[in-house]
Each structure stands twice: as structure tokens, then as C-alpha cells.
mmCIF file of C-alpha atoms in Angstrom:
data_model
loop_
_atom_site.group_PDB
_atom_site.id
_atom_site.type_symbol
_atom_site.label_atom_id
_atom_site.label_comp_id
_atom_site.label_asym_id
_atom_site.label_seq_id
_atom_site.Cartn_x
_atom_site.Cartn_y
_atom_site.Cartn_z
ATOM 1 C CA MET A 1 0.032 0.014 -0.013
ATOM 2 C CA THR A 2 2.727 2.436 0.919
ATOM 3 C CA ILE A 3 4.340 1.612 -2.572
ATOM 4 C CA PHE A 4 1.279 2.423 -4.430
ATOM 5 C CA LEU A 5 0.865 5.780 -2.454
ATOM 6 C CA ALA A 6 4.511 6.621 -3.200
ATOM 7 C CA ILE A 7 3.857 5.970 -6.994
ATOM 8 C CA LEU A 8 0.789 8.104 -6.829
ATOM 9 C CA LYS A 9 2.843 10.842 -5.179
ATOM 10 C CA VAL A 10 5.501 10.722 -7.710
ATOM 11 C CA ILE A 11 2.941 10.863 -10.622
ATOM 12 C CA GLY A 12 1.241 13.770 -8.943
ATOM 13 C CA ILE A 13 4.509 15.678 -8.525
ATOM 14 C CA ILE A 14 5.293 15.103 -12.171
ATOM 15 C CA LEU A 15 1.805 16.333 -13.311
ATOM 16 C CA LEU A 16 2.229 19.430 -11.115
ATOM 17 C CA VAL A 17 5.612 20.173 -12.746
ATOM 18 C CA ILE A 18 4.230 19.718 -16.209
ATOM 19 C CA LEU A 19 1.187 22.002 -15.351
ATOM 20 C CA GLY A 20 3.586 24.609 -13.850
ATOM 21 C CA LEU A 21 5.625 24.545 -17.042
ATOM 22 C CA ILE A 22 2.655 25.046 -19.175
ATOM 23 C CA LEU A 23 1.551 27.905 -16.975
ATOM 24 C CA LEU A 24 4.965 29.553 -17.102
ATOM 25 C CA ILE A 25 5.074 29.321 -20.944
ATOM 26 C CA LEU A 26 1.650 30.807 -21.289
ATOM 27 C CA ALA A 27 2.696 33.549 -18.900
ATOM 28 C CA LEU A 28 5.815 34.227 -20.934
ATOM 29 C CA VAL A 29 3.925 34.314 -24.220
ATOM 30 C CA LEU A 30 1.146 36.539 -22.861
ATOM 31 C CA PHE A 31 3.040 39.066 -20.730
ATOM 32 C CA THR A 32 6.393 39.231 -22.631
ATOM 33 C CA PRO A 33 6.105 42.097 -25.136
ATOM 34 C CA ILE A 34 7.034 41.885 -28.775
ATOM 35 C CA SER A 35 9.423 44.699 -29.296
ATOM 36 C CA TYR A 36 9.982 46.319 -32.684
ATOM 37 C CA ARG A 37 12.164 49.127 -34.088
ATOM 38 C CA LEU A 38 12.260 50.812 -37.468
ATOM 39 C CA SER A 39 14.878 53.328 -38.558
ATOM 40 C CA ALA A 40 15.640 54.862 -41.946
ATOM 41 C CA ASN A 41 17.850 57.405 -43.399
ATOM 42 C CA HIS A 42 17.865 59.062 -46.762
ATOM 43 C CA ASN A 43 20.096 61.688 -48.342
ATOM 44 C CA GLU A 44 21.929 62.395 -51.544
ATOM 45 C CA GLU A 45 24.840 60.057 -50.706
ATOM 46 C CA ASN A 46 23.130 57.043 -49.188
ATOM 47 C CA THR A 47 19.846 55.383 -48.477
ATOM 48 C CA ALA A 48 19.577 52.923 -45.508
ATOM 49 C CA ALA A 49 16.816 51.272 -43.520
ATOM 50 C CA LYS A 50 16.776 48.758 -40.720
ATOM 51 C CA ALA A 51 13.920 46.926 -39.005
ATOM 52 C CA LYS A 52 14.259 44.727 -35.787
ATOM 53 C CA ILE A 53 11.700 42.592 -34.089
ATOM 54 C CA GLY A 54 12.283 40.521 -31.033
ATOM 55 C CA PHE A 55 10.281 38.203 -28.765
ATOM 56 C CA LEU A 56 11.812 36.392 -25.732
ATOM 57 C CA ILE A 57 15.223 35.237 -26.945
ATOM 58 C CA ILE A 58 14.548 35.326 -30.575
ATOM 59 C CA ARG A 59 15.243 38.285 -32.951
ATOM 60 C CA GLY A 60 14.748 39.078 -36.532
ATOM 61 C CA ILE A 61 16.761 41.658 -38.410
ATOM 62 C CA VAL A 62 16.177 43.014 -41.886
ATOM 63 C CA GLU A 63 18.667 45.604 -43.205
ATOM 64 C CA TYR A 64 18.893 47.504 -46.522
ATOM 65 C CA ASN A 65 21.769 49.708 -47.861
ATOM 66 C CA LYS A 66 21.785 51.302 -51.296
ATOM 67 C CA GLY A 67 25.349 49.908 -51.990
ATOM 68 C CA SER A 68 25.064 46.366 -50.623
ATOM 69 C CA GLY A 69 21.316 45.732 -51.001
ATOM 70 C CA LEU A 70 19.123 43.626 -48.744
ATOM 71 C CA ASP A 71 20.275 41.504 -45.849
ATOM 72 C CA TYR A 72 18.294 39.596 -43.303
ATOM 73 C CA ALA A 73 18.991 37.275 -40.282
ATOM 74 C CA VAL A 74 17.378 35.406 -37.418
ATOM 75 C CA LYS A 75 19.264 35.317 -34.178
ATOM 76 C CA LEU A 76 18.746 33.049 -30.967
ATOM 77 C CA LEU A 77 20.334 35.116 -28.155
ATOM 78 C CA CYS A 78 23.599 36.252 -29.931
ATOM 79 C CA PHE A 79 23.801 33.220 -32.413
ATOM 80 C CA LYS A 80 22.839 33.513 -35.830
ATOM 81 C CA ILE A 81 20.530 30.567 -36.771
ATOM 82 C CA TYR A 82 19.225 31.694 -40.220
ATOM 83 C CA PRO A 83 20.362 31.813 -42.950
ATOM 84 C CA GLY A 84 23.323 30.113 -41.318
ATOM 85 C CA LYS A 85 26.993 30.009 -42.254
ATOM 86 C CA GLU A 86 28.162 29.994 -45.734
ATOM 87 C CA LYS A 87 30.110 26.894 -46.646
ATOM 88 C CA PRO A 88 33.613 27.734 -48.171
ATOM 89 C CA GLU A 89 34.295 26.719 -51.718
ATOM 90 C CA GLU A 90 36.460 23.636 -52.051
ATOM 91 C CA ASP A 91 39.482 23.917 -54.373
ATOM 92 C CA ALA A 92 38.975 21.767 -57.392
ATOM 93 C CA ASP A 93 42.544 21.932 -58.719
ATOM 94 C CA PHE A 94 45.066 19.161 -57.626
ATOM 95 C CA GLU A 95 48.596 18.719 -58.552
ATOM 96 C CA GLU A 96 49.783 15.525 -60.190
ATOM 97 C CA GLY A 97 51.678 14.284 -57.299
ATOM 98 C CA ASP A 98 48.518 14.571 -55.114
ATOM 99 C CA VAL A 99 46.535 12.599 -57.647
ATOM 100 C CA LEU A 100 49.194 9.705 -57.742
ATOM 101 C CA ASP A 101 49.057 9.625 -53.929
ATOM 102 C CA MET A 102 45.283 9.313 -53.904
ATOM 103 C CA ASN A 103 45.039 6.886 -56.888
ATOM 104 C CA PRO A 104 47.865 4.385 -57.495
ATOM 105 C CA ASP A 105 46.338 3.409 -60.889
ATOM 106 C CA TYR A 106 46.689 6.935 -62.191
ATOM 107 C CA LYS A 107 48.665 7.292 -65.470
ATOM 108 C CA SER A 108 50.268 10.394 -66.868
ATOM 109 C CA ASP A 109 49.468 11.841 -70.247
ATOM 110 C CA ASP A 110 52.572 10.439 -71.889
ATOM 111 C CA GLU A 111 51.753 6.842 -70.784
ATOM 112 C CA GLU A 112 48.136 7.183 -71.922
ATOM 113 C CA ALA A 113 49.289 8.317 -75.460
ATOM 114 C CA GLU A 114 51.680 5.358 -75.824
ATOM 115 C CA THR A 115 49.052 2.719 -74.740
ATOM 116 C CA SER A 116 46.408 4.271 -77.143
ATOM 117 C CA ASN A 117 48.827 4.232 -80.077
ATOM 118 C CA ASP A 118 49.437 0.448 -79.497
ATOM 119 C CA ALA A 119 45.861 -0.316 -79.246
ATOM 120 C CA GLU A 120 45.095 1.588 -82.444
ATOM 121 C CA ALA A 121 47.682 -0.220 -84.378
ATOM 122 C CA GLU A 122 46.072 -3.660 -83.277
ATOM 123 C CA ILE A 123 42.586 -2.473 -84.187
ATOM 124 C CA SER A 124 43.682 -1.350 -87.607
ATOM 125 C CA VAL A 125 45.160 -4.832 -88.502
ATOM 126 C CA ASN A 126 42.112 -6.613 -87.303
ATOM 127 C CA ASP A 127 39.868 -4.245 -89.345
ATOM 128 C CA GLU A 128 41.876 -4.988 -92.598
ATOM 129 C CA THR A 129 41.473 -8.761 -92.281
ATOM 130 C CA GLU A 130 37.771 -8.409 -91.486
ATOM 131 C CA GLU A 131 37.166 -6.113 -94.466
ATOM 132 C CA THR A 132 38.737 -8.569 -96.952
ATOM 133 C CA ASP A 133 36.631 -11.531 -95.672
ATOM 134 C CA ALA A 134 33.448 -9.164 -95.808
ATOM 135 C CA GLN A 135 34.175 -8.175 -99.410
ATOM 136 C CA GLU A 136 34.409 -11.770 -100.516
ATOM 137 C CA THR A 137 31.101 -12.810 -98.865
ATOM 138 C CA SER A 138 29.325 -9.592 -100.013
ATOM 139 C CA ASN A 139 30.142 -10.345 -103.745
ATOM 140 C CA ASP A 140 28.670 -13.794 -103.604
ATOM 141 C CA SER A 141 25.501 -12.603 -101.800
ATOM 142 C CA SER A 142 24.979 -9.734 -104.179
ATOM 143 C CA ALA A 143 24.939 -11.967 -107.251
ATOM 144 C CA GLU A 144 22.211 -14.201 -105.621
ATOM 145 C CA ILE A 145 20.166 -11.158 -104.696
ATOM 146 C CA ILE A 146 20.331 -9.771 -108.256
ATOM 147 C CA ALA A 147 19.068 -13.091 -109.768
ATOM 148 C CA ILE A 148 16.096 -13.143 -107.240
ATOM 149 C CA ASN A 149 15.136 -9.585 -108.032
ATOM 150 C CA GLU A 150 14.973 -10.239 -111.753
ATOM 151 C CA ALA A 151 12.664 -13.251 -111.290
ATOM 152 C CA GLU A 152 10.356 -11.176 -109.065
ATOM 153 C CA ASP A 153 10.167 -8.256 -111.530
ATOM 154 C CA THR A 154 8.989 -10.641 -114.249
ATOM 155 C CA ASP A 155 6.120 -11.970 -112.069
ATOM 156 C CA ILE A 156 4.885 -8.626 -110.874
ATOM 157 C CA ILE A 157 1.529 -7.646 -112.495
ATOM 158 C CA GLU A 158 1.452 -4.053 -113.624
ATOM 159 C CA THR A 159 -1.293 -2.032 -112.385
ATOM 160 C CA PRO A 160 -3.263 -0.001 -114.845
ATOM 161 C CA LYS A 161 -2.889 3.726 -114.990
ATOM 162 C CA ASN A 162 -6.583 4.326 -115.642
ATOM 163 C CA SER A 163 -7.411 3.579 -111.940
ATOM 164 C CA SER A 164 -5.507 6.589 -110.599
ATOM 165 C CA ASN A 165 -7.195 8.924 -113.233
ATOM 166 C CA ASP A 166 -10.609 7.641 -112.029
ATOM 167 C CA ILE A 167 -9.732 8.473 -108.310
ATOM 168 C CA ASN A 168 -8.664 12.029 -109.203
ATOM 169 C CA ILE A 169 -11.951 12.599 -111.158
ATOM 170 C CA ILE A 170 -14.053 11.371 -108.127
ATOM 171 C CA ASP A 171 -12.132 13.620 -105.750
ATOM 172 C CA GLU A 172 -12.632 16.583 -107.977
ATOM 173 C CA THR A 173 -16.502 15.986 -108.196
ATOM 174 C CA GLU A 174 -16.679 15.669 -104.395
ATOM 175 C CA ILE A 175 -14.907 18.950 -103.818
ATOM 176 C CA THR A 176 -17.158 20.818 -106.426
ATOM 177 C CA GLU A 177 -20.243 19.427 -104.727
ATOM 178 C CA SER A 178 -19.107 20.669 -101.161
ATOM 179 C CA GLU A 179 -18.349 24.064 -102.533
ATOM 180 C CA GLU A 180 -21.839 24.233 -104.122
ATOM 181 C CA ILE A 181 -23.430 23.258 -100.775
ATOM 182 C CA GLN A 182 -21.571 26.078 -98.942
ATOM 183 C CA GLU A 183 -22.564 28.666 -101.417
ATOM 184 C CA ILE A 184 -26.215 27.552 -101.138
ATOM 185 C CA ASP A 185 -25.989 27.794 -97.357
ATOM 186 C CA GLU A 186 -24.610 31.411 -97.393
ATOM 187 C CA ILE A 187 -27.215 32.406 -99.984
ATOM 188 C CA GLU A 188 -29.892 31.043 -97.558
ATOM 189 C CA LYS A 189 -28.438 32.869 -94.663
ATOM 190 C CA GLU A 190 -28.471 36.144 -96.566
ATOM 191 C CA LYS A 191 -32.134 35.589 -97.391
ATOM 192 C CA VAL A 192 -33.123 35.778 -93.799
ATOM 193 C CA PRO A 193 -35.671 38.560 -93.546
ATOM 194 C CA LEU A 194 -34.990 41.653 -91.410
ATOM 195 C CA SER A 195 -38.100 41.124 -89.195
ATOM 196 C CA GLU A 196 -36.501 37.718 -87.959
ATOM 197 C CA LYS A 197 -33.112 39.458 -87.103
ATOM 198 C CA ILE A 198 -35.049 42.145 -85.116
ATOM 199 C CA ASP A 199 -36.999 39.449 -83.249
ATOM 200 C CA GLU A 200 -33.744 37.646 -82.359
ATOM 201 C CA GLY A 201 -32.198 40.914 -81.136
ATOM 202 C CA LEU A 202 -35.243 41.716 -79.040
ATOM 203 C CA ASP A 203 -35.175 38.179 -77.583
ATOM 204 C CA LYS A 204 -31.557 38.625 -76.525
ATOM 205 C CA LEU A 205 -32.355 41.993 -74.854
ATOM 206 C CA ASP A 206 -35.343 40.504 -73.130
ATOM 207 C CA ASN A 207 -33.083 37.718 -71.598
ATOM 208 C CA LYS A 208 -30.473 40.090 -70.484
ATOM 209 C CA LEU A 209 -33.175 42.308 -68.781
ATOM 210 C CA THR A 210 -34.562 39.360 -67.049
ATOM 211 C CA GLU A 211 -31.097 38.404 -65.773
ATOM 212 C CA LEU A 212 -30.493 41.951 -64.470
ATOM 213 C CA ASP A 213 -33.953 41.878 -62.746
ATOM 214 C CA ASN A 214 -33.140 38.601 -61.048
ATOM 215 C CA LYS A 215 -29.737 40.009 -59.832
ATOM 216 C CA LYS A 216 -31.528 43.176 -58.515
ATOM 217 C CA ASN A 217 -34.067 40.965 -56.756
ATOM 218 C CA ASP A 218 -31.339 39.022 -55.116
ATOM 219 C CA LEU A 219 -29.485 42.050 -53.952
ATOM 220 C CA THR A 220 -32.595 43.550 -52.441
ATOM 221 C CA THR A 221 -33.414 40.414 -50.506
ATOM 222 C CA LYS A 222 -29.811 40.147 -49.148
ATOM 223 C CA TYR A 223 -29.917 43.852 -48.173
ATOM 224 C CA ASP A 224 -33.202 43.083 -46.246
ATOM 225 C CA HIS A 225 -31.577 40.177 -44.565
ATOM 226 C CA VAL A 226 -28.642 42.235 -43.517
ATOM 227 C CA MET A 227 -30.822 44.944 -42.186
ATOM 228 C CA GLN A 228 -32.808 42.420 -40.227
ATOM 229 C CA PHE A 229 -29.524 40.939 -38.990
ATOM 230 C CA LEU A 230 -28.230 44.311 -37.734
ATOM 231 C CA ASP A 231 -31.530 45.043 -36.037
ATOM 232 C CA LYS A 232 -31.031 42.269 -33.425
ATOM 233 C CA GLU A 233 -29.935 43.442 -30.061
ATOM 234 C CA TYR A 234 -27.349 40.677 -29.411
ATOM 235 C CA VAL A 235 -25.790 41.400 -32.947
ATOM 236 C CA ARG A 236 -25.298 45.083 -31.920
ATOM 237 C CA ARG A 237 -23.701 44.109 -28.644
ATOM 238 C CA THR A 238 -21.328 41.762 -30.401
ATOM 239 C CA ILE A 239 -20.415 44.431 -32.964
ATOM 240 C CA THR A 240 -19.768 47.096 -30.212
ATOM 241 C CA ARG A 241 -17.487 44.640 -28.320
ATOM 242 C CA ALA A 242 -15.551 43.735 -31.479
ATOM 243 C CA LEU A 243 -14.911 47.423 -32.243
ATOM 244 C CA LYS A 244 -13.665 47.957 -28.688
ATOM 245 C CA VAL A 245 -11.107 45.053 -29.166
ATOM 246 C CA LEU A 246 -10.015 46.457 -32.498
ATOM 247 C CA LYS A 247 -9.487 50.014 -30.843
ATOM 248 C CA ARG A 248 -7.413 48.240 -28.074
ATOM 249 C CA PHE A 249 -5.389 46.289 -30.597
ATOM 250 C CA PHE A 250 -4.482 49.357 -32.559
ATOM 251 C CA GLY A 251 -3.638 51.253 -29.408
ATOM 252 C CA THR A 252 -1.356 48.328 -28.388
ATOM 253 C CA ILE A 253 0.612 48.232 -31.591
ATOM 254 C CA LYS A 254 0.948 52.028 -31.760
ATOM 255 C CA PRO A 255 4.523 53.218 -31.370
ATOM 256 C CA LYS A 256 5.633 54.370 -27.905
ATOM 257 C CA LYS A 257 8.605 56.428 -29.066
ATOM 258 C CA SER A 258 9.140 58.029 -32.405
ATOM 259 C CA LYS A 259 10.984 60.831 -33.844
ATOM 260 C CA GLY A 260 11.688 62.045 -37.420
ATOM 261 C CA TYR A 261 13.071 64.799 -39.460
ATOM 262 C CA LEU A 262 12.175 65.769 -43.143
ATOM 263 C CA ARG A 263 13.844 68.319 -45.239
ATOM 264 C CA MET A 264 11.732 68.992 -48.419
ATOM 265 C CA GLY A 265 12.313 71.079 -51.509
ATOM 266 C CA LEU A 266 10.439 70.600 -54.827
ATOM 267 C CA ASN A 267 11.012 72.098 -58.338
ATOM 268 C CA SER A 268 9.834 75.475 -57.383
ATOM 269 C CA SER A 269 9.004 77.453 -54.235
ATOM 270 C CA ALA A 270 5.309 77.417 -55.110
ATOM 271 C CA ASP A 271 5.249 73.627 -55.454
ATOM 272 C CA THR A 272 6.973 73.327 -52.139
ATOM 273 C CA GLY A 273 4.484 75.760 -50.480
ATOM 274 C CA MET A 274 1.479 73.840 -51.956
ATOM 275 C CA MET A 275 2.874 70.467 -50.693
ATOM 276 C CA LEU A 276 3.527 71.994 -47.176
ATOM 277 C CA GLY A 277 -0.135 73.255 -47.093
ATOM 278 C CA LYS A 278 -1.402 69.807 -48.032
ATOM 279 C CA MET A 279 0.740 68.099 -45.292
ATOM 280 C CA SER A 280 -0.504 70.584 -42.703
ATOM 281 C CA SER A 281 -3.894 69.047 -42.840
ATOM 282 C CA PHE A 282 -2.383 65.897 -41.377
ATOM 283 C CA TYR A 283 -0.424 67.661 -38.684
ATOM 284 C CA PRO A 284 -2.416 66.148 -35.751
ATOM 285 C CA LEU A 285 -0.991 62.787 -36.875
ATOM 286 C CA TYR A 286 2.591 63.629 -37.204
ATOM 287 C CA GLY A 287 3.167 66.887 -35.398
ATOM 288 C CA LYS A 288 4.382 65.379 -32.107
ATOM 289 C CA TRP A 289 7.149 63.297 -33.500
ATOM 290 C CA LEU A 290 8.043 64.566 -37.123
ATOM 291 C CA THR A 291 9.744 67.889 -37.871
ATOM 292 C CA VAL A 292 9.292 69.158 -41.394
ATOM 293 C CA GLU A 293 11.669 71.772 -42.764
ATOM 294 C CA PRO A 294 10.774 73.195 -46.042
ATOM 295 C CA ASP A 295 13.577 74.426 -48.585
ATOM 296 C CA PHE A 296 12.244 77.131 -50.921
ATOM 297 C CA TYR A 297 15.603 77.487 -52.769
ATOM 298 C CA ASN A 298 16.968 74.025 -53.526
ATOM 299 C CA LYS A 299 15.430 70.770 -54.891
ATOM 300 C CA VAL A 300 16.095 68.216 -52.168
ATOM 301 C CA ILE A 301 14.416 65.522 -50.086
ATOM 302 C CA GLU A 302 16.341 64.023 -47.250
ATOM 303 C CA GLY A 303 15.541 62.787 -43.628
ATOM 304 C CA ASP A 304 15.706 60.141 -41.106
ATOM 305 C CA ILE A 305 13.147 58.393 -38.869
ATOM 306 C CA ASP A 306 13.339 56.220 -35.821
ATOM 307 C CA ILE A 307 10.302 54.308 -34.482
ATOM 308 C CA LYS A 308 10.131 52.055 -31.299
ATOM 309 C CA GLY A 309 7.219 50.160 -29.819
ATOM 310 C CA ARG A 310 6.022 47.089 -27.793
ATOM 311 C CA ILE A 311 3.172 44.819 -28.450
ATOM 312 C CA TYR A 312 1.483 43.118 -25.379
ATOM 313 C CA ILE A 313 -0.489 40.154 -26.387
ATOM 314 C CA PHE A 314 -2.620 39.857 -23.199
ATOM 315 C CA ARG A 315 -4.128 43.273 -23.904
ATOM 316 C CA PHE A 316 -6.269 42.051 -26.597
ATOM 317 C CA VAL A 317 -6.225 38.278 -26.172
ATOM 318 C CA PHE A 318 -8.468 38.305 -23.050
ATOM 319 C CA PRO A 319 -10.979 40.518 -24.583
ATOM 320 C CA VAL A 320 -11.226 38.355 -27.609
ATOM 321 C CA LEU A 321 -11.774 35.184 -25.395
ATOM 322 C CA ARG A 322 -14.423 37.063 -23.514
ATOM 323 C CA ILE A 323 -16.308 37.730 -26.860
ATOM 324 C CA LEU A 324 -15.897 34.163 -27.980
ATOM 325 C CA ILE A 325 -17.365 32.720 -24.695
ATOM 326 C CA SER A 326 -20.356 34.962 -24.771
ATOM 327 C CA ARG A 327 -23.790 33.677 -26.037
ATOM 328 C CA ASP A 328 -24.249 36.838 -28.210
ATOM 329 C CA PHE A 329 -21.277 35.921 -30.362
ATOM 330 C CA TRP A 330 -22.515 32.396 -31.152
ATOM 331 C CA LYS A 331 -26.025 33.637 -31.830
ATOM 332 C CA THR A 332 -24.686 36.200 -34.232
ATOM 333 C CA TYR A 333 -22.408 33.524 -35.835
ATOM 334 C CA LYS A 334 -25.423 31.227 -36.438
ATOM 335 C CA LEU A 335 -27.625 33.983 -37.844
ATOM 336 C CA SER A 336 -24.862 35.142 -40.130
ATOM 337 C CA LYS A 337 -24.785 31.802 -41.805
ATOM 338 C CA LYS A 338 -28.353 32.171 -42.862
ATOM 339 C CA ILE A 339 -27.814 35.453 -44.810
#
């Protein structure tokens, strides 16, 4: 009995440890922020941009320079895990002494040339003897073949030439008949009266109008269903909660620290002034972190920007779970399928 209780105690401790690890991982994922940073710089000499994103011990880096191009990497702590180390190229050139050491059967170029010459001489002698034997046998066989061919030529019955002429005449008559049939069909098509053509056009127009009328009826019915869907109280409550979650989400991903500088000059001072006036309408969006300096004398566009922020997952995960658990959401989901 004591052994059984000890086993249960060990199993309980293991389960509690596993549960504690799961809760720890969930807490780290939910409460550890996702940090990001974006910086860019542009002037007449260089254009550079760099983006960083990090979560726990993983970091992703994307960097662009006008001269070197695009570069990216993924790091685990301080170690680069992607794209990894580049393998050095192996040297393909070997010296003759190294090859002899590696392969004892290796032969130099001079030795290969001598062996090839001897082999060619032996092959040529064998070829001459074979050619003489072949010529003798071929002469005998050719004489026999000629005699057989002469006998066959005498037995062959000549086909009359008139049959080919008859076939050509039949083909010409068939072609002329098909051409006449096509001409008759074209003439009959041209003889269709104008009233029938007008009737066909009116029928096509009537069909298109009926199709448009059916589409209009479908759209009106769908619009009525949507309005009835939006009139439900639980649907309105679900929509308001979803809008609150979206507002919180955008508030979470909004940069916490940002600063920027822009020096702008267009083709003429008038164009620069007009652009500055258009940008001033959006001043509430960038006035706190972006400084705009107009240049009315030079044509130039340069500046830099630095944006930092943190995203906390728990700020919008818990409200989303609260919506999913509610009855209003599932009623809205079931009703939306019927639209």
C-alpha cells in the first residue's frame, strides 16, 4: 500500500511540474512584449533602412543599404541561426603528385598516349582482315540477290494507269459538290428577312433584362436580410465589443517612441508651399514626432526616422476570449450563416 501511495505521489508531482511549465510558458507568451524598431535614413549620398523585431530570446533583423542591397537574419540570443554560415568553396585544382598519392592506378598523359597508339595499331590490323573477308562474302550474296530480284520483276503484275485517273476525277467532283453546298447555305443565310433578325435581337435583350432583374431581386433580398440581422440586439452588442477590441489592438501596436526629420524642396518654391499646405492638414497625426523643414531654394528630399514600440498580447487576447465565450457571439455567428 505504501508503494502504491509513493507511486501516486511521484505521478502527482510530475503532473504538477508539467502543469507549472505550461502555465509558465503561457505567462511568458502573454506577458512578454514583442518589441520592434524601425529606422531609416535618406540623403543624396546614401539610403539605408533597418527593421528589428524581438520576442523572448529570438530576434529578426532586416537591413537595406543602397550599395550592398538587402540583408536579413534570425538570431537566438547572440547566435545566428538563419540563414546560417556559408560553406567555403572547395578547391577543385590538384597537382599531379597529389593525384598519384590518392589513386595508385593513375597514369600520366605520355603513358596514356603510348598505350592508345599500340591499341590503335592492333585494331587497324584486325579491321583490314575483317574487310577482306566481308568483301568476298558480299560479292557472292549480291549476285544471288540480283538473280532473285530479276525473277520477281517478271512475275509482278502491272497496275493499270486508268485507276489513278478515275480516283482523281471522283475527288474533284466531291470538292465541287461541297463548294456548291456551302454557297447555297450562305445564300440562304443572306435571305433571312429583317423582321426575324429584329426578333432575335429583341429576344436577347429580353433575356439580359430578366437576368438583371433577377440580380436586382437577389441584392434587395440580401439587403433586407442584412438590415434584419443588424436590428437584433445581441448582434449590436457583439459588434460594439468587437470594435472595442480593435481599438485596443491598434492602441497596443501604436509606437511608444518615435521621432523623425524631413527636409523637403521641390522644383519650385510654389510647389514646395503647396505640398507643405497639403501636409499641414495631417499635422495632428505627425506633429508630435516629425519635424518638417521646407527648402524654398533647393530641390532636395532628405531625412531620417526612428520608431520604437512594444506589443503586449494579453491586452487584446483576453477581450477576444471574452467575446468568444459569450452567447451573443454564437447567436450572431449562427444567424450570419443564414444570410
